Short mmCIF file of C-alpha atoms in Angstrom, two decimals:
data_model
loop_
_atom_site.label_atom_id
_atom_site.label_comp_id
_atom_site.label_asym_id
_atom_site.label_seq_id
_atom_site.Cartn_x
_atom_site.Cartn_y
_atom_site.Cartn_z
CA UNK Z 26 -58.83 -162.72 -91.39
CA UNK Z 27 -61.85 -160.61 -92.57
CA UNK Z 28 -62.22 -157.09 -91.48
CA UNK Z 29 -65.48 -158.28 -88.84
CA UNK Z 30 -63.47 -161.23 -87.51
CA UNK Z 31 -59.97 -158.77 -86.97
CA UNK Z 32 -61.95 -156.18 -85.43
CA UNK Z 33 -63.68 -158.41 -83.02
CA UNK Z 34 -60.48 -160.03 -82.23
CA UNK Z 35 -59.20 -156.85 -81.90
CA UNK Z 36 -61.92 -156.00 -79.25
CA UNK Z 37 -61.29 -158.94 -77.49
CA UNK Z 38 -57.77 -157.97 -76.47
CA UNK Z 39 -58.24 -154.54 -75.65
CA UNK Z 40 -60.78 -156.52 -72.95
CA UNK Z 41 -58.77 -158.68 -71.77
CA UNK Z 42 -56.25 -156.00 -70.97
CA UNK Z 43 -58.28 -153.84 -69.46
CA UNK Z 44 -59.25 -156.87 -66.99
CA UNK Z 45 -56.16 -157.60 -66.60
CA UNK Z 46 -55.14 -153.84 -65.42
CA UNK Z 47 -57.75 -154.05 -62.99
CA UNK Z 48 -57.05 -157.03 -61.38
CA UNK Z 49 -53.32 -156.73 -60.92
CA UNK Z 50 -53.97 -152.77 -60.01
CA UNK Z 51 -57.01 -152.45 -58.03
CA UNK Z 52 -57.30 -148.52 -57.46
CA UNK Z 53 -58.22 -146.78 -54.48
CA UNK Z 54 -62.44 -146.62 -53.83
CA UNK Z 55 -61.96 -142.73 -52.52
CA UNK Z 56 -59.11 -140.49 -53.73
CA UNK Z 57 -59.14 -136.57 -52.86
CA UNK Z 58 -56.88 -133.75 -53.64
CA UNK Z 59 -57.29 -132.14 -50.23
CA UNK Z 60 -55.77 -128.28 -48.99
CA UNK Z 61 -55.80 -125.01 -47.32
CA UNK Z 62 -54.54 -121.77 -48.69
CA UNK Z 63 -54.02 -118.83 -45.83
CA UNK Z 64 -52.41 -115.40 -47.08
CA UNK Z 65 -52.27 -112.99 -43.80
CA UNK Z 66 -51.01 -109.42 -43.97
CA UNK Z 67 -49.70 -108.54 -40.38
CA UNK Z 68 -47.27 -106.34 -38.20
CA UNK Z 69 -46.65 -105.03 -34.93
CA UNK Z 70 -45.41 -103.00 -32.17
CA UNK Z 71 -42.16 -103.25 -32.00
CA UNK Z 72 -39.56 -100.86 -33.55
CA UNK Z 73 -38.58 -102.86 -35.54
CA UNK Z 74 -41.56 -103.34 -37.28
CA UNK Z 75 -42.38 -104.39 -40.93
CA UNK Z 76 -45.33 -105.42 -43.05
CA UNK Z 77 -45.93 -108.84 -43.53
CA UNK Z 78 -47.52 -111.03 -45.87
CA UNK Z 79 -47.38 -114.82 -44.49
CA UNK Z 80 -48.51 -117.23 -46.46
CA UNK Z 81 -46.63 -120.25 -45.02
CA UNK Z 82 -45.55 -119.92 -41.16
CA UNK Z 83 -45.57 -116.36 -39.23
CA UNK Z 84 -47.57 -114.32 -36.82
CA UNK Z 85 -50.09 -113.16 -39.68
CA UNK Z 86 -52.07 -116.64 -40.24
CA UNK Z 87 -54.35 -118.37 -39.29
CA UNK Z 88 -53.52 -122.01 -40.80
CA UNK Z 89 -50.98 -123.61 -42.75
CA UNK Z 90 -50.65 -123.60 -46.22
CA UNK Z 91 -50.96 -126.69 -46.80
CA UNK Z 92 -51.72 -129.46 -50.13
CA UNK Z 93 -52.00 -133.35 -50.52
CA UNK Z 94 -53.32 -136.72 -51.25
CA UNK Z 95 -55.45 -139.41 -49.32
CA UNK Z 96 -57.61 -142.11 -50.47
CA UNK Z 97 -59.15 -145.42 -48.65
CA UNK Z 98 -60.62 -148.71 -49.88
CA UNK Z 99 -63.22 -150.53 -48.26
CA UNK Z 100 -61.43 -154.56 -47.82
CA UNK Z 101 -64.87 -155.76 -46.99
CA UNK Z 102 -65.63 -157.70 -43.23
CA UNK Z 103 -65.37 -153.99 -41.51
CA UNK Z 104 -61.86 -153.54 -42.57
CA UNK Z 105 -60.78 -150.15 -44.38
CA UNK Z 106 -57.17 -149.15 -45.98
CA UNK Z 107 -56.30 -145.87 -46.34
CA UNK Z 108 -53.29 -143.33 -47.18
CA UNK Z 109 -52.41 -139.69 -46.85
CA UNK Z 110 -49.55 -137.98 -48.36
CA UNK Z 111 -49.51 -133.86 -46.80
CA UNK Z 112 -47.08 -131.70 -47.59
CA UNK Z 113 -46.37 -127.18 -46.99
CA UNK Z 114 -46.40 -124.49 -49.18
CA UNK Z 115 -45.89 -120.81 -49.04
CA UNK Z 116 -49.29 -118.93 -50.69
CA UNK Z 117 -47.47 -115.78 -50.21
CA UNK Z 118 -44.49 -116.44 -52.37
CA UNK Z 119 -45.30 -119.66 -54.16
CA UNK Z 120 -42.47 -121.19 -52.02
CA UNK Z 121 -42.26 -124.53 -50.90
CA UNK Z 122 -41.97 -123.89 -46.92
CA UNK Z 123 -39.52 -127.06 -46.98
CA UNK Z 124 -36.55 -125.01 -46.41
CA UNK Z 125 -34.98 -127.43 -44.66
CA UNK Z 126 -31.45 -129.17 -44.73
CA UNK Z 127 -31.62 -131.87 -42.08
CA UNK Z 128 -33.15 -134.51 -41.34
CA UNK Z 129 -34.51 -133.19 -37.82
CA UNK Z 130 -36.19 -130.49 -40.11
CA UNK Z 131 -39.42 -131.42 -41.40
CA UNK Z 132 -38.26 -128.46 -44.17
CA UNK Z 133 -35.99 -131.52 -44.91
CA UNK Z 134 -38.72 -133.78 -46.59
CA UNK Z 135 -41.51 -133.36 -49.28
CA UNK Z 136 -44.29 -135.07 -47.66
CA UNK Z 137 -43.67 -132.81 -44.52
CA UNK Z 138 -46.55 -133.52 -42.94
CA UNK Z 139 -47.45 -137.05 -43.55
CA UNK Z 140 -46.97 -140.15 -44.91
CA UNK Z 141 -48.58 -143.00 -43.58
CA UNK Z 142 -50.55 -146.37 -44.25
CA UNK Z 143 -53.25 -147.21 -42.26
CA UNK Z 144 -55.86 -149.96 -41.02
CA UNK Z 145 -58.83 -149.52 -39.18
CA UNK Z 146 -62.26 -150.73 -38.08
CA UNK Z 147 -65.08 -149.65 -36.01
CA UNK Z 148 -62.75 -150.41 -32.67
CA UNK Z 149 -59.43 -148.56 -33.83
CA UNK Z 150 -56.40 -148.54 -36.71
CA UNK Z 151 -53.45 -148.89 -37.08
CA UNK Z 152 -51.18 -146.73 -39.37
CA UNK Z 153 -47.21 -146.34 -40.22
CA UNK Z 154 -45.36 -143.69 -41.70
CA UNK Z 155 -44.88 -140.04 -40.66
CA UNK Z 156 -48.21 -138.96 -38.27
CA UNK Z 157 -49.63 -136.23 -36.76
CA UNK Z 158 -48.84 -136.91 -32.87
CA UNK Z 159 -51.39 -138.45 -31.23
CA UNK Z 160 -50.43 -136.39 -27.84
CA UNK Z 161 -50.73 -133.45 -30.82
CA UNK Z 162 -53.99 -134.23 -31.54
CA UNK Z 163 -55.32 -134.71 -27.68
CA UNK Z 164 -54.92 -131.45 -26.78
CA UNK Z 165 -55.75 -129.30 -29.90
CA UNK Z 166 -59.59 -130.51 -29.23
CA UNK Z 167 -59.42 -128.63 -25.94
CA UNK Z 168 -57.02 -124.97 -27.06
CA UNK Z 169 -59.39 -122.54 -26.69
CA UNK Z 170 -57.40 -121.41 -30.35
CA UNK Z 171 -58.48 -124.74 -31.55
CA UNK Z 172 -54.32 -124.76 -32.02
CA UNK Z 173 -54.31 -122.05 -34.66
CA UNK Z 174 -50.67 -122.14 -36.57
CA UNK Z 175 -50.12 -119.23 -35.05
CA UNK Z 176 -50.96 -117.75 -32.00
CA UNK Z 177 -52.16 -120.04 -30.25
CA UNK Z 178 -51.63 -122.99 -27.23
CA UNK Z 179 -50.04 -124.70 -30.88
CA UNK Z 180 -46.52 -122.64 -30.32
CA UNK Z 181 -46.91 -123.00 -26.47
CA UNK Z 182 -47.09 -126.51 -26.57
CA UNK Z 183 -43.72 -126.29 -29.72
CA UNK Z 184 -41.49 -124.47 -27.21
CA UNK Z 185 -42.56 -125.79 -23.95
CA UNK Z 186 -39.48 -128.18 -24.48
CA UNK Z 187 -36.78 -128.94 -27.11
CA UNK Z 188 -34.95 -131.75 -28.42
CA UNK Z 189 -32.04 -133.35 -31.19
CA UNK Z 190 -35.10 -136.16 -32.01
CA UNK Z 191 -34.39 -136.19 -35.49
CA UNK Z 192 -37.37 -138.46 -35.28
CA UNK Z 193 -39.99 -135.70 -34.24
CA UNK Z 194 -40.18 -131.70 -35.71
CA UNK Z 195 -41.37 -129.68 -32.25
CA UNK Z 196 -43.63 -132.89 -31.07
CA UNK Z 197 -46.11 -132.15 -34.04
CA UNK Z 198 -44.98 -134.28 -36.54
CA UNK Z 199 -43.75 -138.09 -35.48
CA UNK Z 200 -41.57 -139.82 -38.44
CA UNK Z 201 -40.36 -143.55 -38.64
CA UNK Z 202 -44.12 -144.21 -35.77
CA UNK Z 203 -45.80 -147.65 -35.37
CA UNK Z 204 -49.37 -146.00 -33.93
CA UNK Z 205 -51.93 -148.07 -32.46
CA UNK Z 206 -55.54 -146.45 -32.12
CA UNK Z 207 -58.47 -147.62 -30.15
CA UNK Z 208 -61.97 -145.73 -30.69
CA UNK Z 209 -64.76 -147.74 -28.90
CA UNK Z 210 -67.07 -145.01 -28.15
CA UNK Z 211 -66.76 -142.08 -27.03
CA UNK Z 212 -63.01 -142.56 -25.92
CA UNK Z 213 -59.84 -142.43 -28.36
CA UNK Z 214 -56.97 -143.66 -27.34
CA UNK Z 215 -53.30 -142.96 -29.68
CA UNK Z 216 -50.18 -144.83 -28.48
CA UNK Z 217 -47.00 -144.14 -30.92
CA UNK Z 218 -43.74 -145.45 -30.79
CA UNK Z 219 -41.11 -143.23 -32.88
CA UNK Z 220 -38.69 -145.79 -33.89
CA UNK Z 221 -34.85 -144.25 -33.40
CA UNK Z 222 -33.19 -146.17 -36.17
CA UNK Z 223 -29.66 -145.05 -34.09
CA UNK Z 224 -26.98 -147.31 -34.47
CA UNK Z 225 -25.43 -148.77 -31.07
CA UNK Z 226 -28.67 -147.90 -28.93
CA UNK Z 227 -32.62 -149.25 -30.42
CA UNK Z 228 -34.02 -146.90 -27.26
CA UNK Z 229 -31.79 -143.81 -28.54
CA UNK Z 230 -33.57 -141.52 -30.89
CA UNK Z 231 -37.01 -142.68 -30.00
CA UNK Z 232 -40.31 -141.42 -29.07
CA UNK Z 233 -43.24 -142.21 -26.81
CA UNK Z 234 -46.47 -140.27 -27.67
CA UNK Z 235 -49.92 -141.10 -26.28
CA UNK Z 236 -52.67 -139.07 -26.42
CA UNK Z 237 -56.31 -140.31 -24.88
CA UNK Z 238 -59.78 -137.97 -25.32
CA UNK Z 239 -63.55 -138.59 -24.11
CA UNK Z 240 -65.84 -137.18 -24.82
CA UNK Z 241 -69.83 -137.34 -24.19
CA UNK Z 242 -72.58 -134.85 -25.21
CA UNK Z 243 -70.92 -131.25 -24.77
CA UNK Z 244 -67.93 -132.16 -22.82
CA UNK Z 245 -64.55 -133.43 -24.45
CA UNK Z 246 -61.51 -134.07 -21.54
CA UNK Z 247 -58.17 -134.72 -22.44
CA UNK Z 248 -54.37 -136.22 -21.47
CA UNK Z 249 -51.08 -136.70 -23.18
CA UNK Z 250 -47.45 -138.11 -22.69
CA UNK Z 251 -44.74 -137.29 -24.90
CA UNK Z 252 -40.89 -138.45 -24.13
CA UNK Z 253 -38.13 -138.08 -26.88
CA UNK Z 254 -34.68 -139.96 -26.46
CA UNK Z 255 -31.87 -137.57 -27.23
CA UNK Z 256 -29.88 -138.68 -30.60
CA UNK Z 257 -27.05 -139.78 -28.89
CA UNK Z 258 -25.56 -143.41 -28.68
CA UNK Z 259 -23.79 -143.19 -25.56
CA UNK Z 260 -26.63 -141.69 -23.77
CA UNK Z 261 -29.75 -141.07 -24.67
CA UNK Z 262 -30.23 -139.49 -21.86
CA UNK Z 263 -28.03 -136.45 -23.46
CA UNK Z 264 -30.71 -133.99 -24.91
CA UNK Z 265 -34.61 -135.96 -24.14
CA UNK Z 266 -37.07 -134.66 -23.03
CA UNK Z 267 -40.39 -134.68 -21.90
CA UNK Z 268 -44.36 -132.94 -22.27
CA UNK Z 269 -47.51 -133.68 -20.36
CA UNK Z 270 -50.54 -132.25 -20.35
CA UNK Z 271 -54.37 -131.99 -19.06
CA UNK Z 272 -57.25 -129.97 -20.42
CA UNK Z 273 -61.02 -130.23 -21.32
CA UNK Z 274 -63.57 -127.99 -23.27
CA UNK Z 275 -67.29 -127.22 -22.72
CA UNK Z 276 -69.95 -126.42 -24.52
CA UNK Z 277 -72.54 -124.50 -23.54
CA UNK Z 278 -75.07 -123.59 -26.83
CA UNK Z 279 -73.10 -120.92 -28.41
CA UNK Z 280 -70.25 -120.67 -25.99
CA UNK Z 281 -67.58 -123.15 -25.77
CA UNK Z 282 -65.15 -122.87 -22.84
CA UNK Z 283 -61.47 -124.43 -23.13
CA UNK Z 284 -58.38 -124.56 -21.49
CA UNK Z 285 -55.39 -126.94 -20.36
CA UNK Z 286 -52.44 -127.28 -17.80
CA UNK Z 287 -49.07 -128.27 -20.13
CA UNK Z 288 -45.54 -129.22 -18.25
CA UNK Z 289 -42.46 -129.12 -20.37
CA UNK Z 290 -38.89 -130.88 -19.13
CA UNK Z 291 -35.58 -131.43 -21.04
CA UNK Z 292 -32.22 -131.86 -20.63
CA UNK Z 293 -28.74 -130.22 -22.23
CA UNK Z 294 -26.12 -132.18 -24.66
CA UNK Z 295 -24.73 -133.77 -21.51
CA UNK Z 296 -27.80 -134.55 -19.77
CA UNK Z 297 -28.40 -132.06 -17.48
CA UNK Z 298 -31.74 -130.62 -16.35
CA UNK Z 299 -31.62 -127.17 -18.14
CA UNK Z 300 -35.73 -126.65 -19.42
CA UNK Z 301 -38.53 -126.93 -16.86
CA UNK Z 302 -41.26 -124.65 -18.00
CA UNK Z 303 -45.04 -125.26 -17.26
CA UNK Z 304 -47.97 -123.52 -18.87
CA UNK Z 305 -52.25 -123.10 -18.70
CA UNK Z 306 -54.84 -121.91 -21.29
CA UNK Z 307 -57.91 -120.49 -20.57
CA UNK Z 308 -60.61 -119.33 -22.77
CA UNK Z 309 -63.88 -118.74 -24.41
CA UNK Z 310 -65.50 -119.14 -27.95
CA UNK Z 311 -68.72 -117.33 -29.35
CA UNK Z 312 -70.89 -118.16 -32.34
CA UNK Z 313 -73.21 -116.00 -34.09
CA UNK Z 314 -74.32 -117.51 -36.99
CA UNK Z 315 -71.31 -116.89 -39.53
CA UNK Z 316 -69.22 -115.03 -36.95
CA UNK Z 317 -67.18 -116.42 -34.22
CA UNK Z 318 -65.00 -114.56 -31.83
CA UNK Z 319 -62.58 -116.02 -29.47
CA UNK Z 320 -60.60 -114.48 -26.28
CA UNK Z 321 -58.24 -116.85 -24.35
CA UNK Z 322 -55.21 -116.28 -22.29
CA UNK Z 323 -52.14 -118.13 -22.34
CA UNK Z 324 -49.50 -118.06 -19.33
CA UNK Z 325 -45.76 -120.33 -19.56
CA UNK Z 326 -43.10 -120.00 -16.62
CA UNK Z 327 -39.73 -121.02 -16.92
CA UNK Z 328 -39.27 -123.44 -13.67
CA UNK Z 329 -35.45 -123.52 -13.05
CA UNK Z 330 -34.23 -122.52 -9.69
CA UNK Z 331 -32.80 -119.18 -9.99
CA UNK Z 332 -34.47 -117.36 -13.04
CA UNK Z 333 -35.45 -113.94 -12.68
CA UNK Z 334 -38.42 -112.18 -14.53
CA UNK Z 335 -39.33 -115.95 -15.99
CA UNK Z 336 -42.89 -115.64 -16.69
CA UNK Z 337 -45.23 -114.96 -20.38
CA UNK Z 338 -48.32 -113.79 -20.25
CA UNK Z 339 -50.50 -113.73 -23.78
CA UNK Z 340 -53.49 -111.86 -24.39
CA UNK Z 341 -55.22 -113.09 -27.66
CA UNK Z 342 -58.51 -111.52 -29.17
CA UNK Z 343 -59.46 -112.99 -32.59
CA UNK Z 344 -62.60 -113.05 -35.17
CA UNK Z 345 -63.49 -114.72 -38.24
CA UNK Z 346 -66.34 -114.61 -40.49
CA UNK Z 347 -66.99 -118.11 -42.55
CA UNK Z 348 -68.47 -116.92 -45.23
CA UNK Z 349 -69.03 -120.60 -46.45
CA UNK Z 350 -68.07 -124.05 -45.12
CA UNK Z 351 -64.22 -123.43 -47.23
CA UNK Z 352 -63.84 -119.89 -47.36
CA UNK Z 353 -63.55 -117.68 -43.99
CA UNK Z 354 -61.72 -114.03 -43.41
CA UNK Z 355 -60.05 -113.76 -39.44
CA UNK Z 356 -58.76 -110.68 -37.80
CA UNK Z 357 -57.06 -111.12 -34.45
CA UNK Z 358 -54.42 -109.30 -31.95
CA UNK Z 359 -52.12 -111.00 -29.48
CA UNK Z 360 -50.60 -108.78 -26.71
CA UNK Z 361 -47.32 -110.69 -25.46
CA UNK Z 362 -45.58 -109.52 -22.29
CA UNK Z 363 -42.51 -112.05 -22.45
CA UNK Z 364 -39.85 -111.58 -19.34
CA UNK Z 365 -36.04 -111.48 -19.87
CA UNK Z 366 -36.08 -115.50 -18.98
CA UNK Z 367 -39.66 -116.82 -19.61
CA UNK Z 368 -40.72 -118.74 -22.55
CA UNK Z 369 -41.70 -117.94 -25.94
CA UNK Z 370 -45.49 -118.77 -24.36
CA UNK Z 371 -48.04 -118.57 -27.55
CA UNK Z 372 -47.09 -115.53 -29.19
CA UNK Z 373 -43.17 -116.21 -29.25
CA UNK Z 374 -42.67 -112.04 -28.30
CA UNK Z 375 -39.01 -111.55 -27.44
CA UNK Z 376 -37.24 -111.39 -24.28
CA UNK Z 377 -37.71 -108.95 -21.67
CA UNK Z 378 -40.70 -106.91 -24.13
CA UNK Z 379 -44.62 -106.10 -23.76
CA UNK Z 380 -45.22 -106.37 -27.81
CA UNK Z 381 -48.71 -106.29 -29.62
CA UNK Z 382 -49.20 -108.78 -32.93
CA UNK Z 383 -52.23 -108.03 -35.08
CA UNK Z 384 -53.50 -108.79 -38.74
CA UNK Z 385 -55.96 -110.19 -40.58
CA UNK Z 386 -55.90 -112.49 -44.03
CA UNK Z 387 -58.37 -115.31 -45.50
CA UNK Z 388 -57.87 -118.68 -46.04
CA UNK Z 389 -59.75 -121.39 -48.34
CA UNK Z 390 -60.03 -125.44 -47.79
CA UNK Z 391 -60.54 -127.25 -50.77
#
């Protein structure tokens, strides 16, 4: 075979191999690396105060430091396939921020936040895997502090009732989930079931998380419901919990008013109710150019019979300067007055103490 024929044959083989790879392993049309890096500096008024530099979880930061990969593919006919993988990191130390050792702790998983695949069209979606709870996403939209990572309604929501269910991490993330979401017009309904995978009890360790949001022009209203069955094959009411909330947000030009009511109940390891908490959140955000100011009030009560000094009151002031669409400077202050029997509230202060937490920092989204 002469040189020209050999070259032509090699080119044909290379082209054939490329076509075979393209056909057998189609690439996603859109794959994105994304994340947030947030580092904050803070202190508080307690006798044991220390200077803190937070970059993963803590009272100082506004957002969690995360990274992830997501992608989508247009399947035609209005149908789209997508995936999401999302993990934590500690930007202040370079650590993974995944220090957990048990399945009930999201830290024991590499993709601790999301690991799922979806099929979607104009009417909604079907998602399988580890997800953000639809109940969380619904209430986040009406929190005066938009469920920022610390000193916000996120802390109140996460701690208002607890469970030993291993599928959920403080009702923020839900594993082994089958989620159906309907999105006709202004209505958004998310229903997620978490398979308990508990031998001997198909209902044990299972979850039902529901979030409903209706948004029209300047008004958003929501309701949610959560039930986490206990991780006990003998009786799954042991260590189960329930949460529910209703709320609204209204925008008037540069001012947003938001608030909600939340209720949380739970049983102990013997199946006896040991948690009956309720809370409210009210606040406003004012935007002027690149500047945002918010003020919010959170009240959380322990309603168990006989509980004395049972209330926690938190007032939060915050300022953000959006240097760009991706980079933001922030400063915030929280005064927490927590009763001896009061729940954690929005700032997670020490029981029986009146404390002030303050800090500042910067986050960047990519």
